[in-house]
CSV table of N, CA and C and ligand atoms in Angstrom, one decimal:
chain,number,residue,atom,x,y,z
A,190,UNK,N,0.8,-1.2,0.0
A,190,UNK,CA,0.0,0.0,0.0
A,190,UNK,C,0.9,1.3,0.0
A,191,UNK,N,2.1,1.1,0.3
A,191,UNK,CA,3.0,2.3,0.4
A,191,UNK,C,2.9,3.1,-0.9
A,192,UNK,N,2.8,4.4,-0.7
A,192,UNK,CA,2.9,5.3,-1.9
A,192,UNK,C,1.5,5.5,-2.5
A,193,UNK,N,0.5,4.8,-2.1
A,193,UNK,CA,-0.9,5.0,-2.6
A,193,UNK,C,-1.6,6.1,-1.9
A,194,UNK,N,-2.3,6.9,-2.6
A,194,UNK,CA,-3.1,8.0,-2.0
A,194,UNK,C,-4.3,7.3,-1.3
A,195,UNK,N,-4.9,8.0,-0.4
A,195,UNK,CA,-6.1,7.5,0.4
A,195,UNK,C,-7.2,7.1,-0.6
A,196,UNK,N,-7.5,7.9,-1.6
A,196,UNK,CA,-8.6,7.6,-2.4
A,196,UNK,C,-8.4,6.4,-3.4
A,197,UNK,N,-7.1,6.0,-3.4
A,197,UNK,CA,-6.8,4.9,-4.3
A,197,UNK,C,-7.0,3.5,-3.6
A,198,UNK,N,-7.3,3.6,-2.3
A,198,UNK,CA,-7.5,2.3,-1.6
A,198,UNK,C,-8.9,1.9,-1.8
A,199,UNK,N,-9.1,1.2,-2.9
A,199,UNK,CA,-10.5,0.9,-3.3
A,199,UNK,C,-10.8,-0.5,-3.0
A,200,UNK,N,-12.0,-0.9,-3.4
A,200,UNK,CA,-12.5,-2.3,-3.1
A,200,UNK,C,-11.6,-3.4,-3.5
A,201,UNK,N,-10.9,-3.2,-4.6
A,201,UNK,CA,-10.0,-4.3,-5.1
A,201,UNK,C,-9.1,-4.8,-4.0
A,202,UNK,N,-8.8,-3.9,-3.0
A,202,UNK,CA,-7.8,-4.2,-2.0
A,202,UNK,C,-8.2,-5.1,-0.9
A,203,UNK,N,-9.5,-5.1,-0.6
A,203,UNK,CA,-10.1,-6.0,0.4
A,203,UNK,C,-10.3,-7.3,-0.3
A,204,UNK,N,-9.7,-8.4,0.2
A,204,UNK,CA,-9.9,-9.6,-0.5
A,204,UNK,C,-9.7,-10.9,0.4
A,205,UNK,N,-10.4,-11.9,-0.1
A,205,UNK,CA,-10.3,-13.2,0.6
A,205,UNK,C,-8.9,-13.8,0.2
A,206,UNK,N,-8.2,-14.3,1.3
A,206,UNK,CA,-6.9,-15.0,1.1
A,206,UNK,C,-7.1,-16.4,1.6
A,207,UNK,N,-6.8,-17.4,0.7
A,207,UNK,CA,-6.8,-18.8,1.1
A,207,UNK,C,-5.6,-19.1,1.9
A,208,UNK,N,-5.7,-20.0,2.9
A,208,UNK,CA,-4.6,-20.4,3.7
A,208,UNK,C,-4.3,-21.9,3.4
A,209,UNK,N,-3.1,-22.3,3.8
A,209,UNK,CA,-2.8,-23.7,3.6
A,209,UNK,C,-3.7,-24.5,4.5
A,210,UNK,N,-4.1,-25.7,4.1
A,210,UNK,CA,-4.9,-26.6,4.8
A,210,UNK,C,-4.3,-28.0,4.8
A,211,UNK,N,-3.7,-28.4,5.9
A,211,UNK,CA,-3.0,-29.6,6.0
A,211,UNK,C,-3.9,-30.6,6.6
A,212,UNK,N,-4.5,-31.5,5.8
A,212,UNK,CA,-5.4,-32.4,6.4
A,212,UNK,C,-5.0,-33.9,6.3
A,213,UNK,N,-5.2,-34.6,7.3
A,213,UNK,CA,-5.0,-36.1,7.2
A,213,UNK,C,-6.1,-36.7,8.1
A,214,UNK,N,-6.0,-38.0,8.4
A,214,UNK,CA,-7.0,-38.7,9.2
A,214,UNK,C,-7.1,-38.1,10.6
A,215,UNK,N,-6.1,-37.3,11.0
A,215,UNK,CA,-6.1,-36.8,12.4
A,215,UNK,C,-6.8,-35.5,12.4
A,216,UNK,N,-7.2,-34.9,11.3
A,216,UNK,CA,-7.8,-33.6,11.2
A,216,UNK,C,-7.1,-32.7,10.4
A,217,UNK,N,-7.4,-31.4,10.5
A,217,UNK,CA,-6.9,-30.3,9.7
A,217,UNK,C,-6.0,-29.4,10.5
A,218,UNK,N,-5.1,-28.8,9.8
A,218,UNK,CA,-4.2,-27.8,10.4
A,218,UNK,C,-4.0,-26.7,9.3
A,219,UNK,N,-4.3,-25.4,9.7
A,219,UNK,CA,-4.0,-24.3,8.8
A,219,UNK,C,-3.1,-23.4,9.5
A,220,UNK,N,-2.4,-22.5,8.8
A,220,UNK,CA,-1.4,-21.7,9.3
A,220,UNK,C,-1.3,-20.3,8.6
A,221,UNK,N,-0.9,-19.3,9.4
A,221,UNK,CA,-0.6,-18.0,8.8
A,221,UNK,C,0.8,-17.5,9.2
A,222,UNK,N,1.6,-17.2,8.2
A,222,UNK,CA,2.9,-16.6,8.5
A,222,UNK,C,2.8,-15.2,7.9
A,223,UNK,N,3.4,-14.2,8.8
A,223,UNK,CA,3.4,-12.8,8.3
A,223,UNK,C,4.3,-12.7,7.1
A,224,UNK,N,3.9,-11.8,6.2
A,224,UNK,CA,4.6,-11.4,5.0
A,224,UNK,C,4.6,-12.6,4.0
A,225,UNK,N,4.0,-13.7,4.3
A,225,UNK,CA,4.0,-14.9,3.4
A,225,UNK,C,2.5,-15.1,3.0
A,226,UNK,N,1.7,-15.4,4.0
A,226,UNK,CA,0.3,-15.7,3.7
A,226,UNK,C,-0.5,-14.4,3.7
A,227,UNK,N,-0.1,-13.4,4.6
A,227,UNK,CA,-0.8,-12.1,4.6
A,227,UNK,C,0.3,-11.1,4.4
A,228,UNK,N,-0.2,-9.9,3.8
A,228,UNK,CA,0.9,-8.9,3.3
A,228,UNK,C,1.3,-7.9,4.4
A,229,UNK,N,1.3,-8.3,5.6
A,229,UNK,CA,1.9,-7.4,6.7
A,229,UNK,C,2.5,-8.1,7.8
A,230,UNK,N,3.2,-7.4,8.6
A,230,UNK,CA,3.8,-8.0,9.8
A,230,UNK,C,2.8,-7.9,11.0
A,231,UNK,N,2.7,-9.0,11.7
A,231,UNK,CA,1.6,-9.1,12.7
A,231,UNK,C,2.1,-8.4,14.1
A,232,UNK,N,1.4,-7.4,14.5
A,232,UNK,CA,1.8,-6.7,15.7
A,232,UNK,C,0.8,-7.1,16.9
A,233,UNK,N,-0.3,-7.6,16.5
A,233,UNK,CA,-1.4,-7.8,17.5
A,233,UNK,C,-2.3,-8.9,17.0
A,234,UNK,N,-2.8,-9.7,17.9
A,234,UNK,CA,-3.9,-10.7,17.6
A,234,UNK,C,-5.0,-10.5,18.7
A,235,UNK,N,-6.2,-10.4,18.3
A,235,UNK,CA,-7.3,-10.4,19.2
A,235,UNK,C,-8.5,-11.2,18.7
A,236,UNK,N,-9.4,-11.6,19.5
A,236,UNK,CA,-10.5,-12.4,19.0
A,236,UNK,C,-11.8,-12.0,19.6
A,237,UNK,N,-12.9,-12.2,18.9
A,237,UNK,CA,-14.2,-11.7,19.2
A,237,UNK,C,-15.1,-13.0,19.4
A,238,UNK,N,-15.8,-13.1,20.5
A,238,UNK,CA,-16.5,-14.3,20.7
A,238,UNK,C,-17.7,-14.0,21.6
A,239,UNK,N,-18.6,-15.0,21.8
A,239,UNK,CA,-19.8,-14.8,22.6
A,239,UNK,C,-20.6,-13.5,22.2
A,240,UNK,N,-20.7,-13.3,20.9
A,240,UNK,CA,-21.4,-12.2,20.3
A,240,UNK,C,-22.9,-12.6,20.3
A,241,UNK,N,-23.8,-11.9,21.1
A,241,UNK,CA,-25.2,-12.2,21.1
A,241,UNK,C,-25.8,-12.1,19.7
A,242,UNK,N,-26.8,-13.0,19.4
A,242,UNK,CA,-27.4,-13.0,18.1
A,242,UNK,C,-28.0,-11.6,17.7
A,243,UNK,N,-27.7,-11.1,16.5
A,243,UNK,CA,-28.2,-9.9,16.1
A,243,UNK,C,-27.3,-8.7,16.3
A,244,UNK,N,-26.2,-8.9,17.1
A,244,UNK,CA,-25.3,-7.8,17.4
A,244,UNK,C,-24.4,-7.5,16.2
A,245,UNK,N,-24.0,-6.2,16.1
A,245,UNK,CA,-23.0,-5.7,15.1
A,245,UNK,C,-21.7,-5.3,15.8
A,246,UNK,N,-20.6,-5.7,15.2
A,246,UNK,CA,-19.3,-5.3,15.7
A,246,UNK,C,-18.7,-4.4,14.7
A,247,UNK,N,-17.6,-3.7,15.0
A,247,UNK,CA,-17.0,-2.8,14.1
A,247,UNK,C,-17.7,-1.5,14.0
A,248,UNK,N,-18.0,-1.1,12.8
A,248,UNK,CA,-18.6,0.2,12.6
A,248,UNK,C,-17.6,1.3,12.8
A,249,UNK,N,-16.5,1.1,12.1
A,249,UNK,CA,-15.4,2.1,12.1
A,249,UNK,C,-14.4,1.7,11.0
A,250,UNK,N,-13.4,2.6,10.8
A,250,UNK,CA,-12.3,2.3,10.0
A,250,UNK,C,-11.0,2.6,10.8
A,251,UNK,N,-9.9,2.2,10.3
A,251,UNK,CA,-8.6,2.5,10.9
A,251,UNK,C,-7.8,3.4,10.0
A,252,UNK,N,-7.1,4.3,10.6
A,252,UNK,CA,-6.2,5.2,9.8
A,252,UNK,C,-5.0,4.4,9.2
A,253,UNK,N,-4.4,3.5,10.1
A,253,UNK,CA,-3.2,2.8,9.7
A,253,UNK,C,-3.3,1.3,9.7
A,254,UNK,N,-4.1,0.7,10.6
A,254,UNK,CA,-4.1,-0.7,10.8
A,254,UNK,C,-4.6,-1.4,9.6
A,255,UNK,N,-3.9,-2.5,9.2
A,255,UNK,CA,-4.4,-3.5,8.2
A,255,UNK,C,-4.8,-4.7,9.1
A,256,UNK,N,-5.8,-5.4,8.6
A,256,UNK,CA,-6.2,-6.6,9.4
A,256,UNK,C,-6.4,-7.8,8.5
A,257,UNK,N,-6.3,-8.9,9.1
A,257,UNK,CA,-6.7,-10.2,8.5
A,257,UNK,C,-7.7,-10.9,9.5
A,258,UNK,N,-8.8,-11.3,9.0
A,258,UNK,CA,-9.9,-11.8,9.8
A,258,UNK,C,-10.3,-13.2,9.4
A,259,UNK,N,-10.3,-14.1,10.4
A,259,UNK,CA,-10.6,-15.5,10.1
A,259,UNK,C,-11.7,-16.0,11.0
A,260,UNK,N,-12.7,-16.7,10.5
A,260,UNK,CA,-13.7,-17.3,11.3
A,260,UNK,C,-13.2,-18.6,11.7
A,261,UNK,N,-12.5,-18.7,12.9
A,261,UNK,CA,-12.0,-19.9,13.4
A,261,UNK,C,-13.1,-20.9,13.8
A,262,UNK,N,-14.2,-20.4,14.1
A,262,UNK,CA,-15.4,-21.3,14.4
A,262,UNK,C,-16.6,-20.5,13.9
A,263,UNK,N,-17.6,-21.3,13.5
A,263,UNK,CA,-18.9,-20.6,13.2
A,263,UNK,C,-18.8,-19.7,11.9
A,264,UNK,N,-19.6,-18.7,11.9
A,264,UNK,CA,-19.7,-17.9,10.7
A,264,UNK,C,-20.2,-16.5,11.0
A,265,UNK,N,-19.8,-15.5,10.2
A,265,UNK,CA,-20.3,-14.2,10.3
A,265,UNK,C,-20.0,-13.5,9.0
A,266,UNK,N,-20.6,-12.3,8.8
A,266,UNK,CA,-20.4,-11.6,7.5
A,266,UNK,C,-19.7,-10.3,7.8
A,267,UNK,N,-18.8,-9.8,6.9
A,267,UNK,CA,-18.1,-8.5,7.1
A,267,UNK,C,-18.5,-7.7,5.9
A,268,UNK,N,-19.1,-6.5,6.2
A,268,UNK,CA,-19.5,-5.6,5.2
A,268,UNK,C,-18.4,-4.5,5.1
A,269,UNK,N,-17.7,-4.5,3.9
A,269,UNK,CA,-16.6,-3.6,3.7
A,269,UNK,C,-17.1,-2.4,2.8
A,270,UNK,N,-16.8,-1.2,3.2
A,270,UNK,CA,-17.2,0.0,2.5
A,270,UNK,C,-16.0,0.8,2.2
A,271,UNK,N,-15.6,1.0,1.0
A,271,UNK,CA,-14.4,1.7,0.6
A,271,UNK,C,-14.7,3.2,0.4
A,272,UNK,N,-15.9,3.6,0.8
A,272,UNK,CA,-16.3,5.0,0.6
A,272,UNK,C,-17.1,5.2,-0.7
A,273,UNK,N,-17.0,4.3,-1.6
A,273,UNK,CA,-17.7,4.4,-2.9
A,273,UNK,C,-18.7,3.2,-3.0
A,274,UNK,N,-18.3,2.0,-2.7
A,274,UNK,CA,-19.1,0.8,-2.8
A,274,UNK,C,-19.0,-0.1,-1.5
A,275,UNK,N,-20.0,-0.9,-1.3
A,275,UNK,CA,-20.0,-1.8,-0.2
A,275,UNK,C,-20.0,-3.2,-0.8
A,276,UNK,N,-19.3,-4.1,-0.1
A,276,UNK,CA,-19.3,-5.5,-0.5
A,276,UNK,C,-19.4,-6.4,0.8
A,277,UNK,N,-20.2,-7.4,0.8
A,277,UNK,CA,-20.3,-8.3,1.9
A,277,UNK,C,-19.5,-9.6,1.7
A,278,UNK,N,-18.6,-9.9,2.6
A,278,UNK,CA,-17.8,-11.1,2.6
A,278,UNK,C,-18.3,-12.1,3.7
A,279,UNK,N,-18.6,-13.3,3.3
A,279,UNK,CA,-19.0,-14.3,4.3
A,279,UNK,C,-17.9,-15.1,4.7
A,280,UNK,N,-17.6,-15.2,6.0
A,280,UNK,CA,-16.5,-16.1,6.5
A,280,UNK,C,-17.2,-17.2,7.3
A,281,UNK,N,-16.8,-18.4,6.9
A,281,UNK,CA,-17.4,-19.6,7.6
A,281,UNK,C,-16.5,-20.8,7.5
A,282,UNK,N,-15.2,-20.6,7.2
A,282,UNK,CA,-14.2,-21.7,7.3
A,282,UNK,C,-13.0,-21.2,7.9
A,283,UNK,N,-12.2,-22.0,8.5
A,283,UNK,CA,-11.0,-21.5,9.2
A,283,UNK,C,-9.7,-21.7,8.2
A,284,UNK,N,-9.9,-22.0,7.0
A,284,UNK,CA,-8.8,-22.1,6.0
A,284,UNK,C,-8.8,-20.9,5.0
A,285,UNK,N,-9.5,-19.9,5.3
A,285,UNK,CA,-9.4,-18.7,4.5
A,285,UNK,C,-9.8,-17.5,5.4
A,286,UNK,N,-9.4,-16.3,5.0
A,286,UNK,CA,-9.8,-15.1,5.8
A,286,UNK,C,-9.9,-13.9,4.9
A,287,UNK,N,-10.3,-12.8,5.5
A,287,UNK,CA,-10.4,-11.5,4.7
A,287,UNK,C,-9.3,-10.6,5.1
A,288,UNK,N,-8.6,-10.1,4.0
A,288,UNK,CA,-7.6,-9.1,4.2
A,288,UNK,C,-8.3,-7.7,4.1
A,289,UNK,N,-8.1,-6.9,5.1
A,289,UNK,CA,-8.7,-5.6,5.1
A,289,UNK,C,-7.7,-4.5,5.2
A,290,UNK,N,-7.4,-3.8,4.1
A,290,UNK,CA,-6.4,-2.7,4.1
A,290,UNK,C,-6.9,-1.6,5.1
A,291,UNK,N,-6.0,-0.6,5.3
A,291,UNK,CA,-6.4,0.5,6.1
A,291,UNK,C,-7.4,1.4,5.4
A,292,UNK,N,-8.1,2.2,6.1
A,292,UNK,CA,-9.1,3.1,5.6
A,292,UNK,C,-10.2,2.4,4.8
A,293,UNK,N,-10.7,1.4,5.5
A,293,UNK,CA,-11.9,0.7,5.0
A,293,UNK,C,-13.0,0.7,6.2
A,294,UNK,N,-14.1,1.2,5.9
A,294,UNK,CA,-15.2,1.1,6.9
A,294,UNK,C,-15.7,-0.4,7.0
A,295,UNK,N,-15.8,-1.0,8.2
A,295,UNK,CA,-16.2,-2.4,8.3
A,295,UNK,C,-17.3,-2.5,9.3
A,296,UNK,N,-18.2,-3.4,9.0
A,296,UNK,CA,-19.1,-3.9,10.0
A,296,UNK,C,-19.2,-5.4,10.0
A,297,UNK,N,-19.2,-6.0,11.2
A,297,UNK,CA,-19.3,-7.5,11.3
A,297,UNK,C,-20.7,-7.8,11.8
A,298,UNK,N,-21.4,-8.7,11.1
A,298,UNK,CA,-22.8,-8.9,11.3
A,298,UNK,C,-23.1,-10.4,11.2
A,299,UNK,N,-24.3,-10.8,11.6
A,299,UNK,CA,-24.8,-12.2,11.4
A,299,UNK,C,-23.9,-13.3,12.0
A,300,UNK,N,-23.4,-13.0,13.3
A,300,UNK,CA,-22.6,-14.0,14.0
A,300,UNK,C,-23.5,-15.2,14.3
A,301,UNK,N,-23.0,-16.3,14.0
A,301,UNK,CA,-23.6,-17.6,14.4
A,301,UNK,C,-23.3,-17.9,15.9
A,302,UNK,N,-24.1,-18.7,16.4
A,302,UNK,CA,-23.9,-19.2,17.8
A,302,UNK,C,-22.5,-19.8,17.9
A,303,UNK,N,-21.8,-19.5,19.0
A,303,UNK,CA,-20.4,-20.0,19.2
A,303,UNK,C,-19.4,-19.6,18.1
A,304,UNK,N,-19.7,-18.5,17.4
A,304,UNK,CA,-18.6,-18.1,16.4
A,304,UNK,C,-17.5,-17.5,17.1
A,305,UNK,N,-16.3,-17.6,16.4
A,305,UNK,CA,-15.0,-17.1,17.0
A,305,UNK,C,-14.3,-16.5,15.9
A,306,UNK,N,-14.1,-15.2,16.0
A,306,UNK,CA,-13.4,-14.4,15.0
A,306,UNK,C,-12.0,-14.1,15.5
A,307,UNK,N,-11.0,-14.5,14.7
A,307,UNK,CA,-9.6,-14.2,15.0
A,307,UNK,C,-9.2,-13.0,14.1
A,308,UNK,N,-8.6,-11.9,14.7
A,308,UNK,CA,-8.2,-10.8,13.9
A,308,UNK,C,-6.7,-10.5,14.2
A,309,UNK,N,-6.0,-10.5,13.1
A,309,UNK,CA,-4.6,-10.2,13.1
A,309,UNK,C,-4.4,-8.8,12.6
A,310,UNK,N,-3.6,-8.0,13.3
A,310,UNK,CA,-3.5,-6.5,13.0
A,310,UNK,C,-2.1,-6.2,12.8
A,311,UNK,N,-1.9,-5.2,11.9
A,311,UNK,CA,-0.5,-4.7,11.6
A,311,UNK,C,0.0,-3.7,12.6
A,312,UNK,N,-0.8,-3.3,13.6
A,312,UNK,CA,-0.3,-2.3,14.5
A,312,UNK,C,-0.8,-2.7,16.0
A,313,UNK,N,-0.1,-2.1,17.0
A,313,UNK,CA,-0.5,-2.3,18.3
A,313,UNK,C,-1.8,-1.5,18.5
A,314,UNK,N,-2.6,-1.8,19.6
A,314,UNK,CA,-3.8,-1.1,19.8
A,314,UNK,C,-3.6,0.4,20.1
A,315,UNK,N,-4.3,1.2,19.4
A,315,UNK,CA,-4.2,2.7,19.6
A,315,UNK,C,-5.6,3.3,19.3
A,316,UNK,N,-6.2,3.8,20.3
A,316,UNK,CA,-7.6,4.3,20.2
A,316,UNK,C,-7.6,5.4,19.1
A,317,UNK,N,-6.5,6.1,19.0
A,317,UNK,CA,-6.5,7.3,18.1
A,317,UNK,C,-6.4,6.8,16.6
A,318,UNK,N,-6.2,5.5,16.4
A,318,UNK,CA,-6.2,5.0,15.0
A,318,UNK,C,-7.6,4.8,14.4
A,319,UNK,N,-8.6,4.9,15.3
A,319,UNK,CA,-10.0,4.6,14.9
A,319,UNK,C,-10.6,5.8,14.3
A,320,UNK,N,-11.3,5.6,13.2
A,320,UNK,CA,-12.2,6.6,12.6
A,320,UNK,C,-13.6,6.1,12.9
A,321,UNK,N,-14.3,6.7,13.8
A,321,UNK,CA,-15.7,6.2,14.2
A,321,UNK,C,-16.8,7.1,13.6
A,322,UNK,N,-16.4,8.2,13.0
A,322,UNK,CA,-17.4,9.1,12.4
A,322,UNK,C,-17.4,8.8,10.9
A,323,UNK,N,-18.6,8.3,10.4
A,323,UNK,CA,-18.7,7.9,9.0
A,323,UNK,C,-18.4,9.1,8.0
A,324,UNK,N,-18.9,10.3,8.4
A,324,UNK,CA,-18.7,11.5,7.6
A,324,UNK,C,-17.2,11.8,7.5
A,325,UNK,N,-16.5,11.7,8.6
A,325,UNK,CA,-15.1,11.9,8.6
A,325,UNK,C,-14.4,10.9,7.7
A,326,UNK,N,-14.8,9.7,7.8
A,326,UNK,CA,-14.3,8.6,6.9
A,326,UNK,C,-14.5,9.0,5.4
A,327,UNK,N,-15.7,9.4,5.1
A,327,UNK,CA,-16.0,9.8,3.7
A,327,UNK,C,-15.1,11.0,3.3
A,328,UNK,N,-14.9,11.9,4.2
A,328,UNK,CA,-14.1,13.1,3.8
A,328,UNK,C,-12.6,12.7,3.6
A,329,UNK,N,-12.1,11.8,4.3
A,329,UNK,CA,-10.8,11.3,4.1
A,329,UNK,C,-10.6,10.6,2.8
A,330,UNK,N,-11.7,9.9,2.4
A,330,UNK,CA,-11.6,9.1,1.2
A,330,UNK,C,-11.8,9.9,-0.1
A,331,UNK,N,-12.2,11.1,0.1
A,331,UNK,CA,-12.5,11.9,-1.2
A,331,UNK,C,-11.3,12.1,-2.0
B,5,TYD,P1,-13.7,-2.3,19.4
B,5,TYD,O1,-12.5,-2.1,18.5
B,5,TYD,O2,-14.7,-1.2,19.5
B,5,TYD,O3,-14.5,-3.6,19.0
B,5,TYD,P2,-15.2,-4.0,17.6
B,5,TYD,O4,-14.6,-3.2,16.5
B,5,TYD,O5,-15.1,-5.4,17.5
B,5,TYD,O6,-16.7,-3.6,17.7
B,5,TYD,O7,-13.1,-2.7,20.8
B,5,TYD,C1,-14.0,-3.1,21.9
B,5,TYD,C2,-13.2,-2.7,23.2
B,5,TYD,O8,-12.0,-3.4,23.3
B,5,TYD,C3,-12.9,-1.2,23.3
B,5,TYD,O9,-13.1,-0.8,24.6
B,5,TYD,C4,-11.4,-1.2,23.0
B,5,TYD,C5,-10.9,-2.5,23.5
B,5,TYD,N1,-9.8,-3.1,22.7
B,5,TYD,C6,-8.5,-3.2,23.3
B,5,TYD,O10,-8.3,-2.8,24.4
B,5,TYD,N2,-7.5,-3.6,22.5
B,5,TYD,C7,-7.6,-4.0,21.2
B,5,TYD,O11,-6.7,-4.5,20.6
B,5,TYD,C8,-9.0,-3.9,20.6
B,5,TYD,C9,-9.2,-4.3,19.2
B,5,TYD,C10,-10.0,-3.4,21.4
């Protein structure tokens, strides 16, 4: 993403990335290595779980953070808005995930019972990295 202007971070940049799936009679094993399977160095991992039915998570963008989101268990949908168009990605397997570049408005919805979302981030937690005002987001993307 280096060298790209804010308005050039468009929908093409948010994408599903397939992960290795090593399966045998003992079960499956998938893996994520930074800069190999995902295009950033991992500074933080967090997970979202016990989401009550009908709840929405997210509802913000990040100035700098890039993320990779995997449904380790269950399913949920992520609505990505690049300021021009919206696209819904459904995550329901643990051998692929959604890469979300910086400056993408996201909402996570339709969490199934017992779903578990793993989120890998390119930055440490910083409340100042959040854009929580949609109008501010739109003005940055212009
Ligand atoms: P928030 O980012 O608002 O959750 P979501 O985007 O899934 O709706 O975070 C919820 C709370 O957790 C908020 O009080 C900030 C805190 N938090 C941390 O302390 N560290 C973190 O790395 C994250 C992602 C959140």
